[in-house]
């Protein structure tokens, strides 16, 4: 099994702490594998297998809907002594009220509990009601480029070629583990996308007009990395002679977020030091989703580079925003406790313009500033602004 040490180390940090560890992310991002990694690590550390209960709530064993009481009783029946049990519960969102069962187990039994899920009901207000202050949420993303290289360590191709493949095919582990051509990879990813849309959105929220919903999704995908509003989508649909309310668009956006298909990036006013409520951007959980839905277009690569950098910052536990500095825009302002970095992303540095560097130099502070580009010859430093190739940025310690 190929491990993802970042996640395993994080889980080991929280081991035996009386908190429910919640791993949440888009389907097929590797959550089940992370639980398998944890199970192996527990055995290696001396925990006997009969005290590690691994239950998957999408398996044939649970083909019918079960209640939280049934979930609790089923787990409790497998606990035959008072020694510590490690509960690894996969895709628990399929059990309505699972948080009540987990809370009871946490309170009344000697357990260390880990759960995964593909819907943000795992971090919703209902969970807060039952698990207030008693859970830690760990977001699971598709593979970083560093992880992708680890998955491809038997591949003799140079890093630059693997980076180009990563940009096109993304970081879903199932794709990285194989040796697929572009078309086959995108077919697999399209299947993942339709599984998410069917199971986590249209069926769950009883969407009747799928064609209209699909058109809204395609609009969002086409405009990844661009600012737009719900009103803009309504106007666009009206131009296509379709009708949808602003409220319905907000619902669609919310449901896509809750299924971890898209992530919202708010705007941050550097002058007022406040988060703004308008002109947000959205990024896809993985760049390959765009190509599987819309087909590959070289003109869209610039937006996908932004997408990749956004998630690299998220993986490093930064809160990420679009920066607004008076009339100038900074692609990303990334905050982590008392740290801050600024990042501009461009495919190539324009020869006749210094806009990318000028926008960063206009910020009057001494936090690190970067320009990230695919330009092979771009490197160095412009008055304190560091220019980095995308591969170097993704593999650096910053």
mmCIF file of C-alpha atoms in Angstrom:
data_model
loop_
_atom_site.group_PDB
_atom_site.id
_atom_site.type_symbol
_atom_site.label_atom_id
_atom_site.label_comp_id
_atom_site.label_asym_id
_atom_site.label_seq_id
_atom_site.Cartn_x
_atom_site.Cartn_y
_atom_site.Cartn_z
ATOM 1 C CA UNK A 1 0.000 0.000 0.000
ATOM 2 C CA UNK A 2 1.304 3.480 -0.902
ATOM 3 C CA UNK A 3 1.011 5.637 2.194
ATOM 4 C CA UNK A 4 0.298 9.337 2.530
ATOM 5 C CA UNK A 5 2.482 10.148 5.548
ATOM 6 C CA UNK A 6 1.057 13.652 6.017
ATOM 7 C CA UNK A 7 -2.355 12.234 6.934
ATOM 8 C CA UNK A 8 -1.022 9.269 8.884
ATOM 9 C CA UNK A 9 1.189 11.551 10.989
ATOM 10 C CA UNK A 10 -1.735 13.858 11.650
ATOM 11 C CA UNK A 11 -3.918 10.980 12.835
ATOM 12 C CA UNK A 12 -1.101 9.655 15.003
ATOM 13 C CA UNK A 13 -0.827 13.106 16.599
ATOM 14 C CA UNK A 14 -4.469 12.853 17.702
ATOM 15 C CA UNK A 15 -4.374 9.162 18.629
ATOM 16 C CA UNK A 16 -5.979 8.333 21.989
ATOM 17 C CA UNK A 17 -7.093 11.934 22.474
ATOM 18 C CA UNK A 18 -10.843 11.913 23.362
ATOM 19 C CA UNK A 19 -11.936 13.567 20.122
ATOM 20 C CA UNK A 20 -13.735 12.124 17.115
ATOM 21 C CA UNK A 21 -11.349 12.441 14.187
ATOM 22 C CA UNK A 22 -13.388 13.359 11.065
ATOM 23 C CA UNK A 23 -11.760 12.915 7.636
ATOM 24 C CA UNK A 24 -13.879 14.671 5.006
ATOM 25 C CA UNK A 25 -13.357 15.194 1.276
ATOM 26 C CA UNK A 26 -14.641 14.426 -2.196
ATOM 27 C CA UNK A 27 -15.312 10.802 -3.091
ATOM 28 C CA UNK A 28 -12.243 8.806 -4.158
ATOM 29 C CA UNK A 29 -9.809 11.303 -2.648
ATOM 30 C CA UNK A 30 -8.257 8.502 -0.594
ATOM 31 C CA UNK A 31 -10.076 8.628 2.750
ATOM 32 C CA UNK A 32 -10.650 4.862 2.935
ATOM 33 C CA UNK A 33 -7.000 4.228 2.140
ATOM 34 C CA UNK A 34 -5.986 6.579 4.941
ATOM 35 C CA UNK A 35 -8.101 4.501 7.345
ATOM 36 C CA UNK A 36 -6.366 1.353 6.036
ATOM 37 C CA UNK A 37 -3.010 3.046 6.665
ATOM 38 C CA UNK A 38 -4.121 3.816 10.191
ATOM 39 C CA UNK A 39 -5.289 0.246 10.774
ATOM 40 C CA UNK A 40 -1.893 -1.113 9.656
ATOM 41 C CA UNK A 41 -0.077 1.378 11.864
ATOM 42 C CA UNK A 42 -2.201 0.416 14.879
ATOM 43 C CA UNK A 43 -1.387 -3.269 14.369
ATOM 44 C CA UNK A 44 2.317 -2.472 14.014
ATOM 45 C CA UNK A 45 2.154 -0.511 17.283
ATOM 46 C CA UNK A 46 0.862 -3.593 19.122
ATOM 47 C CA UNK A 47 -2.940 -3.200 18.992
ATOM 48 C CA UNK A 48 -4.554 -6.587 18.426
ATOM 49 C CA UNK A 49 -6.699 -6.781 15.254
ATOM 50 C CA UNK A 50 -9.815 -7.784 17.205
ATOM 51 C CA UNK A 51 -9.713 -4.382 18.949
ATOM 52 C CA UNK A 52 -9.688 -2.484 15.658
ATOM 53 C CA UNK A 53 -13.231 -2.326 14.266
ATOM 54 C CA UNK A 54 -13.350 -1.226 10.624
ATOM 55 C CA UNK A 55 -16.877 -0.691 9.306
ATOM 56 C CA UNK A 56 -17.742 0.674 5.863
ATOM 57 C CA UNK A 57 -21.277 2.002 5.568
ATOM 58 C CA UNK A 58 -21.386 1.755 1.799
ATOM 59 C CA UNK A 59 -20.598 -1.974 1.714
ATOM 60 C CA UNK A 60 -23.096 -4.747 1.009
ATOM 61 C CA UNK A 61 -23.225 -5.443 4.742
ATOM 62 C CA UNK A 62 -25.185 -2.214 5.083
ATOM 63 C CA UNK A 63 -27.121 -2.240 1.821
ATOM 64 C CA UNK A 64 -30.277 -1.089 3.595
ATOM 65 C CA UNK A 65 -30.588 2.166 5.499
ATOM 66 C CA UNK A 66 -29.782 1.645 9.161
ATOM 67 C CA UNK A 67 -30.607 3.895 12.078
ATOM 68 C CA UNK A 68 -28.181 5.431 14.549
ATOM 69 C CA UNK A 69 -29.514 3.013 17.190
ATOM 70 C CA UNK A 70 -28.750 0.035 14.922
ATOM 71 C CA UNK A 71 -25.317 1.466 14.208
ATOM 72 C CA UNK A 72 -24.623 1.800 17.928
ATOM 73 C CA UNK A 73 -25.907 -1.679 18.800
ATOM 74 C CA UNK A 74 -23.932 -3.294 15.966
ATOM 75 C CA UNK A 75 -20.664 -1.714 17.131
ATOM 76 C CA UNK A 76 -21.379 -2.303 20.806
ATOM 77 C CA UNK A 77 -22.000 -6.005 20.183
ATOM 78 C CA UNK A 78 -18.459 -6.368 18.776
ATOM 79 C CA UNK A 79 -16.871 -4.888 21.912
ATOM 80 C CA UNK A 80 -16.462 -7.943 24.166
ATOM 81 C CA UNK A 81 -14.266 -6.525 26.946
ATOM 82 C CA UNK A 82 -13.349 -3.228 28.609
ATOM 83 C CA UNK A 83 -10.036 -2.754 26.799
ATOM 84 C CA UNK A 84 -9.642 0.143 24.358
ATOM 85 C CA UNK A 85 -11.196 -0.297 20.924
ATOM 86 C CA UNK A 86 -10.261 1.681 17.831
ATOM 87 C CA UNK A 87 -13.298 2.432 15.665
ATOM 88 C CA UNK A 88 -12.641 3.176 11.990
ATOM 89 C CA UNK A 89 -15.990 4.122 10.457
ATOM 90 C CA UNK A 90 -16.009 4.761 6.698
ATOM 91 C CA UNK A 91 -18.595 6.918 4.868
ATOM 92 C CA UNK A 92 -20.740 7.429 7.974
ATOM 93 C CA UNK A 93 -22.908 10.080 6.328
ATOM 94 C CA UNK A 94 -24.962 7.200 4.933
ATOM 95 C CA UNK A 95 -26.304 6.625 8.467
ATOM 96 C CA UNK A 96 -28.789 9.317 9.433
ATOM 97 C CA UNK A 97 -28.050 10.464 12.949
ATOM 98 C CA UNK A 98 -24.639 8.751 13.043
ATOM 99 C CA UNK A 99 -23.290 11.561 15.223
ATOM 100 C CA UNK A 100 -25.635 10.523 18.055
ATOM 101 C CA UNK A 101 -24.329 6.950 17.942
ATOM 102 C CA UNK A 102 -20.716 8.131 17.820
ATOM 103 C CA UNK A 103 -21.265 10.565 20.700
ATOM 104 C CA UNK A 104 -22.741 7.782 22.849
ATOM 105 C CA UNK A 105 -19.803 5.506 22.056
ATOM 106 C CA UNK A 106 -17.363 8.293 22.891
ATOM 107 C CA UNK A 107 -19.052 8.956 26.231
ATOM 108 C CA UNK A 108 -19.865 5.440 27.391
ATOM 109 C CA UNK A 109 -17.137 3.162 26.021
ATOM 110 C CA UNK A 110 -13.334 2.956 25.960
ATOM 111 C CA UNK A 111 -12.886 3.946 22.318
ATOM 112 C CA UNK A 112 -10.755 6.014 19.966
ATOM 113 C CA UNK A 113 -12.945 6.984 17.015
ATOM 114 C CA UNK A 114 -12.088 7.902 13.405
ATOM 115 C CA UNK A 115 -14.748 8.561 10.757
ATOM 116 C CA UNK A 116 -14.734 9.490 7.081
ATOM 117 C CA UNK A 117 -17.350 10.953 4.796
ATOM 118 C CA UNK A 118 -17.950 12.617 1.445
ATOM 119 C CA UNK A 119 -20.512 15.179 2.481
ATOM 120 C CA UNK A 120 -20.038 18.196 4.726
ATOM 121 C CA UNK A 121 -22.953 17.108 6.891
ATOM 122 C CA UNK A 122 -19.912 15.730 8.715
ATOM 123 C CA UNK A 123 -19.072 19.243 9.870
ATOM 124 C CA UNK A 124 -22.579 20.649 10.028
ATOM 125 C CA UNK A 125 -24.566 22.225 12.831
ATOM 126 C CA UNK A 126 -26.136 18.874 13.747
ATOM 127 C CA UNK A 127 -22.696 17.486 14.553
ATOM 128 C CA UNK A 128 -21.894 20.531 16.629
ATOM 129 C CA UNK A 129 -25.051 19.826 18.633
ATOM 130 C CA UNK A 130 -23.909 16.343 19.646
ATOM 131 C CA UNK A 131 -20.123 16.652 19.444
ATOM 132 C CA UNK A 132 -19.502 20.235 20.586
ATOM 133 C CA UNK A 133 -15.805 20.600 21.276
ATOM 134 C CA UNK A 134 -15.344 16.857 20.888
ATOM 135 C CA UNK A 135 -14.250 16.464 17.275
ATOM 136 C CA UNK A 136 -11.422 17.551 15.014
ATOM 137 C CA UNK A 137 -12.078 17.971 11.287
ATOM 138 C CA UNK A 138 -9.283 16.919 8.919
ATOM 139 C CA UNK A 139 -9.854 17.869 5.266
ATOM 140 C CA UNK A 140 -8.702 15.254 2.752
ATOM 141 C CA UNK A 141 -7.689 16.572 -0.659
ATOM 142 C CA UNK A 142 -6.621 14.752 -3.794
ATOM 143 C CA UNK A 143 -2.869 14.189 -4.188
ATOM 144 C CA UNK A 144 -0.418 17.041 -3.955
ATOM 145 C CA UNK A 145 2.303 17.073 -6.613
ATOM 146 C CA UNK A 146 4.794 15.755 -4.037
ATOM 147 C CA UNK A 147 2.432 12.843 -3.307
ATOM 148 C CA UNK A 148 1.885 12.326 -7.043
ATOM 149 C CA UNK A 149 5.648 11.944 -7.547
ATOM 150 C CA UNK A 150 5.704 9.400 -4.715
ATOM 151 C CA UNK A 151 2.937 7.440 -6.436
ATOM 152 C CA UNK A 152 4.985 7.620 -9.659
ATOM 153 C CA UNK A 153 8.401 6.865 -8.141
ATOM 154 C CA UNK A 154 8.881 3.861 -10.452
ATOM 155 C CA UNK A 155 8.281 6.136 -13.462
ATOM 156 C CA UNK A 156 11.534 7.232 -15.123
ATOM 157 C CA UNK A 157 10.107 10.326 -16.798
ATOM 158 C CA UNK A 158 11.550 13.721 -15.769
ATOM 159 C CA UNK A 159 9.777 15.868 -13.179
ATOM 160 C CA UNK A 160 8.669 18.400 -15.799
ATOM 161 C CA UNK A 161 6.859 15.753 -17.824
ATOM 162 C CA UNK A 162 5.164 14.382 -14.715
ATOM 163 C CA UNK A 163 4.116 17.917 -13.747
ATOM 164 C CA UNK A 164 2.442 18.379 -17.150
ATOM 165 C CA UNK A 165 0.627 15.079 -16.616
ATOM 166 C CA UNK A 166 -0.418 16.136 -13.097
ATOM 167 C CA UNK A 167 -1.877 19.371 -14.492
ATOM 168 C CA UNK A 168 -3.910 17.422 -17.060
ATOM 169 C CA UNK A 169 -4.900 14.320 -15.087
ATOM 170 C CA UNK A 170 -5.044 15.733 -11.566
ATOM 171 C CA UNK A 171 -4.485 13.986 -8.269
ATOM 172 C CA UNK A 172 -7.169 11.360 -7.781
ATOM 173 C CA UNK A 173 -5.205 8.395 -6.354
ATOM 174 C CA UNK A 174 -6.963 5.837 -8.561
ATOM 175 C CA UNK A 175 -5.636 7.654 -11.651
ATOM 176 C CA UNK A 176 -2.148 8.230 -10.249
ATOM 177 C CA UNK A 177 -1.783 4.532 -9.442
ATOM 178 C CA UNK A 178 -2.475 3.532 -13.042
ATOM 179 C CA UNK A 179 -0.860 4.218 -16.376
ATOM 180 C CA UNK A 180 -3.778 5.720 -18.260
ATOM 181 C CA UNK A 181 -3.887 7.830 -21.378
ATOM 182 C CA UNK A 182 -5.699 11.150 -21.018
ATOM 183 C CA UNK A 183 -9.012 9.909 -22.414
ATOM 184 C CA UNK A 184 -9.155 6.861 -20.129
ATOM 185 C CA UNK A 185 -8.188 8.923 -17.068
ATOM 186 C CA UNK A 186 -10.883 11.510 -17.754
ATOM 187 C CA UNK A 187 -13.466 8.746 -18.203
ATOM 188 C CA UNK A 188 -12.618 7.468 -14.708
ATOM 189 C CA UNK A 189 -12.837 10.988 -13.276
ATOM 190 C CA UNK A 190 -16.117 11.628 -15.073
ATOM 191 C CA UNK A 191 -17.455 8.510 -13.344
ATOM 192 C CA UNK A 192 -16.354 9.891 -9.961
ATOM 193 C CA UNK A 193 -18.003 13.213 -10.766
ATOM 194 C CA UNK A 194 -21.313 11.610 -11.748
ATOM 195 C CA UNK A 195 -21.233 9.452 -8.616
ATOM 196 C CA UNK A 196 -20.866 12.584 -6.496
ATOM 197 C CA UNK A 197 -23.574 14.450 -8.391
ATOM 198 C CA UNK A 198 -25.994 11.509 -8.222
ATOM 199 C CA UNK A 199 -25.393 10.298 -4.653
ATOM 200 C CA UNK A 200 -24.473 13.474 -2.810
ATOM 201 C CA UNK A 201 -26.496 16.134 -4.614
ATOM 202 C CA UNK A 202 -29.332 15.334 -7.021
ATOM 203 C CA UNK A 203 -30.700 12.351 -5.085
ATOM 204 C CA UNK A 204 -30.102 13.831 -1.641
ATOM 205 C CA UNK A 205 -31.682 17.177 -2.527
ATOM 206 C CA UNK A 206 -34.337 15.801 -4.892
ATOM 207 C CA UNK A 207 -33.275 17.918 -7.890
ATOM 208 C CA UNK A 208 -35.907 17.363 -10.558
ATOM 209 C CA UNK A 209 -34.508 19.490 -13.402
ATOM 210 C CA UNK A 210 -31.120 17.837 -13.811
ATOM 211 C CA UNK A 211 -30.390 19.544 -17.153
ATOM 212 C CA UNK A 212 -30.697 22.980 -15.576
ATOM 213 C CA UNK A 213 -28.556 21.965 -12.610
ATOM 214 C CA UNK A 214 -25.961 20.532 -15.008
ATOM 215 C CA UNK A 215 -25.849 23.823 -16.919
ATOM 216 C CA UNK A 216 -25.177 25.750 -13.715
ATOM 217 C CA UNK A 217 -22.362 23.329 -12.849
ATOM 218 C CA UNK A 218 -20.857 23.785 -16.296
ATOM 219 C CA UNK A 219 -20.999 27.561 -15.921
ATOM 220 C CA UNK A 220 -19.101 27.290 -12.620
ATOM 221 C CA UNK A 221 -16.547 24.912 -14.144
ATOM 222 C CA UNK A 222 -16.038 27.224 -17.138
ATOM 223 C CA UNK A 223 -15.418 30.141 -14.777
ATOM 224 C CA UNK A 224 -13.032 28.535 -12.283
ATOM 225 C CA UNK A 225 -10.653 31.212 -11.048
ATOM 226 C CA UNK A 226 -12.923 34.051 -12.150
ATOM 227 C CA UNK A 227 -15.119 36.188 -9.944
ATOM 228 C CA UNK A 228 -18.845 35.802 -10.516
ATOM 229 C CA UNK A 229 -22.070 36.062 -8.584
ATOM 230 C CA UNK A 230 -25.341 34.169 -8.375
ATOM 231 C CA UNK A 231 -26.917 37.079 -10.256
ATOM 232 C CA UNK A 232 -24.417 36.601 -13.089
ATOM 233 C CA UNK A 233 -25.481 32.950 -13.414
ATOM 234 C CA UNK A 234 -29.172 33.910 -13.445
ATOM 235 C CA UNK A 235 -28.524 36.490 -16.199
ATOM 236 C CA UNK A 236 -26.513 33.982 -18.199
ATOM 237 C CA UNK A 237 -29.321 31.420 -18.020
ATOM 238 C CA UNK A 238 -31.867 34.065 -18.949
ATOM 239 C CA UNK A 239 -29.806 34.785 -22.063
ATOM 240 C CA UNK A 240 -30.098 31.061 -22.844
ATOM 241 C CA UNK A 241 -33.850 31.382 -22.313
ATOM 242 C CA UNK A 242 -33.794 29.392 -19.072
ATOM 243 C CA UNK A 243 -35.189 30.531 -15.761
ATOM 244 C CA UNK A 244 -33.707 30.019 -12.299
ATOM 245 C CA UNK A 245 -33.958 32.099 -9.145
ATOM 246 C CA UNK A 246 -30.975 33.577 -7.324
ATOM 247 C CA UNK A 247 -31.973 31.532 -4.263
ATOM 248 C CA UNK A 248 -31.837 28.311 -6.311
ATOM 249 C CA UNK A 249 -28.341 29.213 -7.557
ATOM 250 C CA UNK A 250 -27.205 29.796 -3.972
ATOM 251 C CA UNK A 251 -28.592 26.362 -3.080
ATOM 252 C CA UNK A 252 -26.741 24.718 -5.979
ATOM 253 C CA UNK A 253 -23.474 26.386 -4.967
ATOM 254 C CA UNK A 254 -23.982 25.318 -1.359
ATOM 255 C CA UNK A 255 -24.705 21.703 -2.307
ATOM 256 C CA UNK A 256 -21.641 21.537 -4.561
ATOM 257 C CA UNK A 257 -19.547 22.860 -1.677
ATOM 258 C CA UNK A 258 -21.038 20.353 0.749
ATOM 259 C CA UNK A 259 -20.113 17.524 -1.611
ATOM 260 C CA UNK A 260 -16.566 18.961 -1.812
ATOM 261 C CA UNK A 261 -16.804 19.479 -5.585
ATOM 262 C CA UNK A 262 -16.032 23.205 -5.319
ATOM 263 C CA UNK A 263 -14.316 25.349 -2.705
ATOM 264 C CA UNK A 264 -15.127 28.990 -2.075
ATOM 265 C CA UNK A 265 -12.273 31.510 -1.945
ATOM 266 C CA UNK A 266 -13.412 34.797 -0.338
ATOM 267 C CA UNK A 267 -11.953 38.232 -1.061
ATOM 268 C CA UNK A 268 -9.762 39.939 1.547
ATOM 269 C CA UNK A 269 -9.367 43.702 1.723
ATOM 270 C CA UNK A 270 -5.726 44.383 2.562
ATOM 271 C CA UNK A 271 -6.478 48.001 3.455
ATOM 272 C CA UNK A 272 -9.391 47.361 5.804
ATOM 273 C CA UNK A 273 -8.060 43.954 6.903
ATOM 274 C CA UNK A 274 -11.513 42.409 6.474
ATOM 275 C CA UNK A 275 -13.136 39.595 4.519
ATOM 276 C CA UNK A 276 -15.503 40.909 1.837
ATOM 277 C CA UNK A 277 -18.846 39.291 1.018
ATOM 278 C CA UNK A 278 -18.805 39.896 -2.736
ATOM 279 C CA UNK A 279 -16.873 38.788 -5.822
ATOM 280 C CA UNK A 280 -15.652 35.457 -4.487
ATOM 281 C CA UNK A 281 -13.970 32.827 -6.623
ATOM 282 C CA UNK A 282 -14.549 29.086 -6.701
ATOM 283 C CA UNK A 283 -12.010 26.346 -7.312
ATOM 284 C CA UNK A 284 -12.552 22.697 -8.228
ATOM 285 C CA UNK A 285 -11.570 19.883 -5.858
ATOM 286 C CA UNK A 286 -9.256 18.639 -8.614
ATOM 287 C CA UNK A 287 -8.295 20.226 -11.960
ATOM 288 C CA UNK A 288 -9.060 17.001 -13.796
ATOM 289 C CA UNK A 289 -12.763 17.536 -13.062
ATOM 290 C CA UNK A 290 -12.787 20.444 -15.503
ATOM 291 C CA UNK A 291 -11.231 18.434 -18.317
ATOM 292 C CA UNK A 292 -13.461 15.412 -17.703
ATOM 293 C CA UNK A 293 -16.561 17.620 -17.900
ATOM 294 C CA UNK A 294 -15.550 20.199 -20.529
ATOM 295 C CA UNK A 295 -12.734 18.515 -22.445
ATOM 296 C CA UNK A 296 -9.129 19.686 -22.495
ATOM 297 C CA UNK A 297 -8.455 23.220 -23.689
ATOM 298 C CA UNK A 298 -4.880 24.592 -23.461
ATOM 299 C CA UNK A 299 -6.339 28.082 -22.949
ATOM 300 C CA UNK A 300 -7.743 26.993 -19.588
ATOM 301 C CA UNK A 301 -4.370 26.008 -18.143
ATOM 302 C CA UNK A 302 -3.753 29.406 -16.496
ATOM 303 C CA UNK A 303 -6.905 29.029 -14.388
ATOM 304 C CA UNK A 304 -5.960 25.458 -13.504
ATOM 305 C CA UNK A 305 -2.519 26.595 -12.332
ATOM 306 C CA UNK A 306 -4.347 28.899 -9.917
ATOM 307 C CA UNK A 307 -6.486 25.946 -8.882
ATOM 308 C CA UNK A 308 -3.402 23.843 -8.131
ATOM 309 C CA UNK A 309 -1.667 26.592 -6.138
ATOM 310 C CA UNK A 310 -4.870 27.291 -4.163
ATOM 311 C CA UNK A 311 -5.055 23.691 -2.949
ATOM 312 C CA UNK A 312 -1.334 23.500 -2.251
ATOM 313 C CA UNK A 313 -1.802 26.410 0.150
ATOM 314 C CA UNK A 314 -4.876 24.743 1.680
ATOM 315 C CA UNK A 315 -2.923 21.506 2.189
ATOM 316 C CA UNK A 316 -0.322 23.494 4.110
ATOM 317 C CA UNK A 317 -3.061 24.668 6.492
ATOM 318 C CA UNK A 318 -3.286 28.227 5.220
ATOM 319 C CA UNK A 319 -6.576 30.125 5.120
ATOM 320 C CA UNK A 320 -6.619 31.340 1.527
ATOM 321 C CA UNK A 321 -8.185 34.520 0.128
ATOM 322 C CA UNK A 322 -8.169 36.636 -3.001
ATOM 323 C CA UNK A 323 -6.339 39.836 -2.137
ATOM 324 C CA UNK A 324 -7.763 43.288 -2.833
ATOM 325 C CA UNK A 325 -5.279 46.135 -2.438
ATOM 326 C CA UNK A 326 -7.159 49.279 -3.493
ATOM 327 C CA UNK A 327 -7.588 48.716 -7.261
ATOM 328 C CA UNK A 328 -5.007 45.928 -7.514
ATOM 329 C CA UNK A 329 -5.751 42.236 -7.168
ATOM 330 C CA UNK A 330 -3.465 39.647 -5.594
ATOM 331 C CA UNK A 331 -4.243 36.098 -6.641
ATOM 332 C CA UNK A 332 -3.802 34.695 -3.131
ATOM 333 C CA UNK A 333 -3.303 36.002 0.375
ATOM 334 C CA UNK A 334 -2.532 33.004 2.586
ATOM 335 C CA UNK A 335 -2.789 33.309 6.381
ATOM 336 C CA UNK A 336 -1.644 30.801 8.998
ATOM 337 C CA UNK A 337 -1.630 31.984 12.606
ATOM 338 C CA UNK A 338 0.800 34.937 12.602
ATOM 339 C CA UNK A 339 2.245 34.008 9.184
ATOM 340 C CA UNK A 340 1.257 35.493 5.837
ATOM 341 C CA UNK A 341 2.370 35.039 2.237
ATOM 342 C CA UNK A 342 1.261 36.610 -1.032
ATOM 343 C CA UNK A 343 1.185 34.666 -4.296
ATOM 344 C CA UNK A 344 0.645 35.700 -7.905
ATOM 345 C CA UNK A 345 0.151 32.907 -10.459
ATOM 346 C CA UNK A 346 0.725 33.220 -14.194
ATOM 347 C CA UNK A 347 1.466 30.742 -16.958
ATOM 348 C CA UNK A 348 4.257 32.921 -18.396
ATOM 349 C CA UNK A 349 5.775 36.181 -17.239
ATOM 350 C CA UNK A 350 4.760 38.817 -19.814
ATOM 351 C CA UNK A 351 7.794 40.414 -21.466
ATOM 352 C CA UNK A 352 6.260 43.854 -21.828
ATOM 353 C CA UNK A 353 4.642 44.145 -18.408
ATOM 354 C CA UNK A 354 5.672 44.043 -14.752
ATOM 355 C CA UNK A 355 2.083 43.904 -13.508
ATOM 356 C CA UNK A 356 2.539 40.655 -11.558
ATOM 357 C CA UNK A 357 5.488 42.003 -9.574
ATOM 358 C CA UNK A 358 4.076 45.544 -9.344
ATOM 359 C CA UNK A 359 0.888 44.336 -7.656
ATOM 360 C CA UNK A 360 2.956 42.559 -5.017
ATOM 361 C CA UNK A 361 5.416 45.425 -4.552
ATOM 362 C CA UNK A 362 2.497 47.778 -3.912
ATOM 363 C CA UNK A 363 1.845 45.875 -0.656
ATOM 364 C CA UNK A 364 3.683 47.764 2.056
ATOM 365 C CA UNK A 365 4.752 45.014 4.404
ATOM 366 C CA UNK A 366 7.599 42.536 4.712
ATOM 367 C CA UNK A 367 5.759 39.229 4.405
ATOM 368 C CA UNK A 368 7.076 36.809 1.725
ATOM 369 C CA UNK A 369 5.843 37.451 -1.821
ATOM 370 C CA UNK A 370 5.952 34.982 -4.703
ATOM 371 C CA UNK A 371 5.277 34.837 -8.421
ATOM 372 C CA UNK A 372 4.578 31.246 -9.503
ATOM 373 C CA UNK A 373 4.871 30.500 -13.205
ATOM 374 C CA UNK A 374 5.385 27.734 -15.775
ATOM 375 C CA UNK A 375 8.046 29.856 -17.481
ATOM 376 C CA UNK A 376 11.169 27.654 -17.605
ATOM 377 C CA UNK A 377 13.540 30.626 -17.657
ATOM 378 C CA UNK A 378 11.830 32.703 -14.982
ATOM 379 C CA UNK A 379 13.662 32.647 -11.678
ATOM 380 C CA UNK A 380 15.275 34.983 -9.236
ATOM 381 C CA UNK A 381 14.148 37.969 -7.251
ATOM 382 C CA UNK A 382 12.574 41.332 -8.101
ATOM 383 C CA UNK A 383 12.997 43.739 -5.193
ATOM 384 C CA UNK A 384 12.164 41.005 -2.716
ATOM 385 C CA UNK A 385 9.516 39.241 -4.832
ATOM 386 C CA UNK A 386 10.642 35.664 -5.415
ATOM 387 C CA UNK A 387 9.938 34.137 -8.818
ATOM 388 C CA UNK A 388 9.481 30.362 -8.762
ATOM 389 C CA UNK A 389 8.636 27.690 -11.295
ATOM 390 C CA UNK A 390 5.413 25.873 -10.386
ATOM 391 C CA UNK A 391 7.236 22.572 -9.725
ATOM 392 C CA UNK A 392 9.683 24.253 -7.355
ATOM 393 C CA UNK A 393 6.866 26.007 -5.510
ATOM 394 C CA UNK A 394 4.841 22.799 -5.108
ATOM 395 C CA UNK A 395 7.852 20.871 -3.831
ATOM 396 C CA UNK A 396 9.329 23.613 -1.638
ATOM 397 C CA UNK A 397 9.119 24.056 2.107
ATOM 398 C CA UNK A 398 8.313 27.773 1.656
#
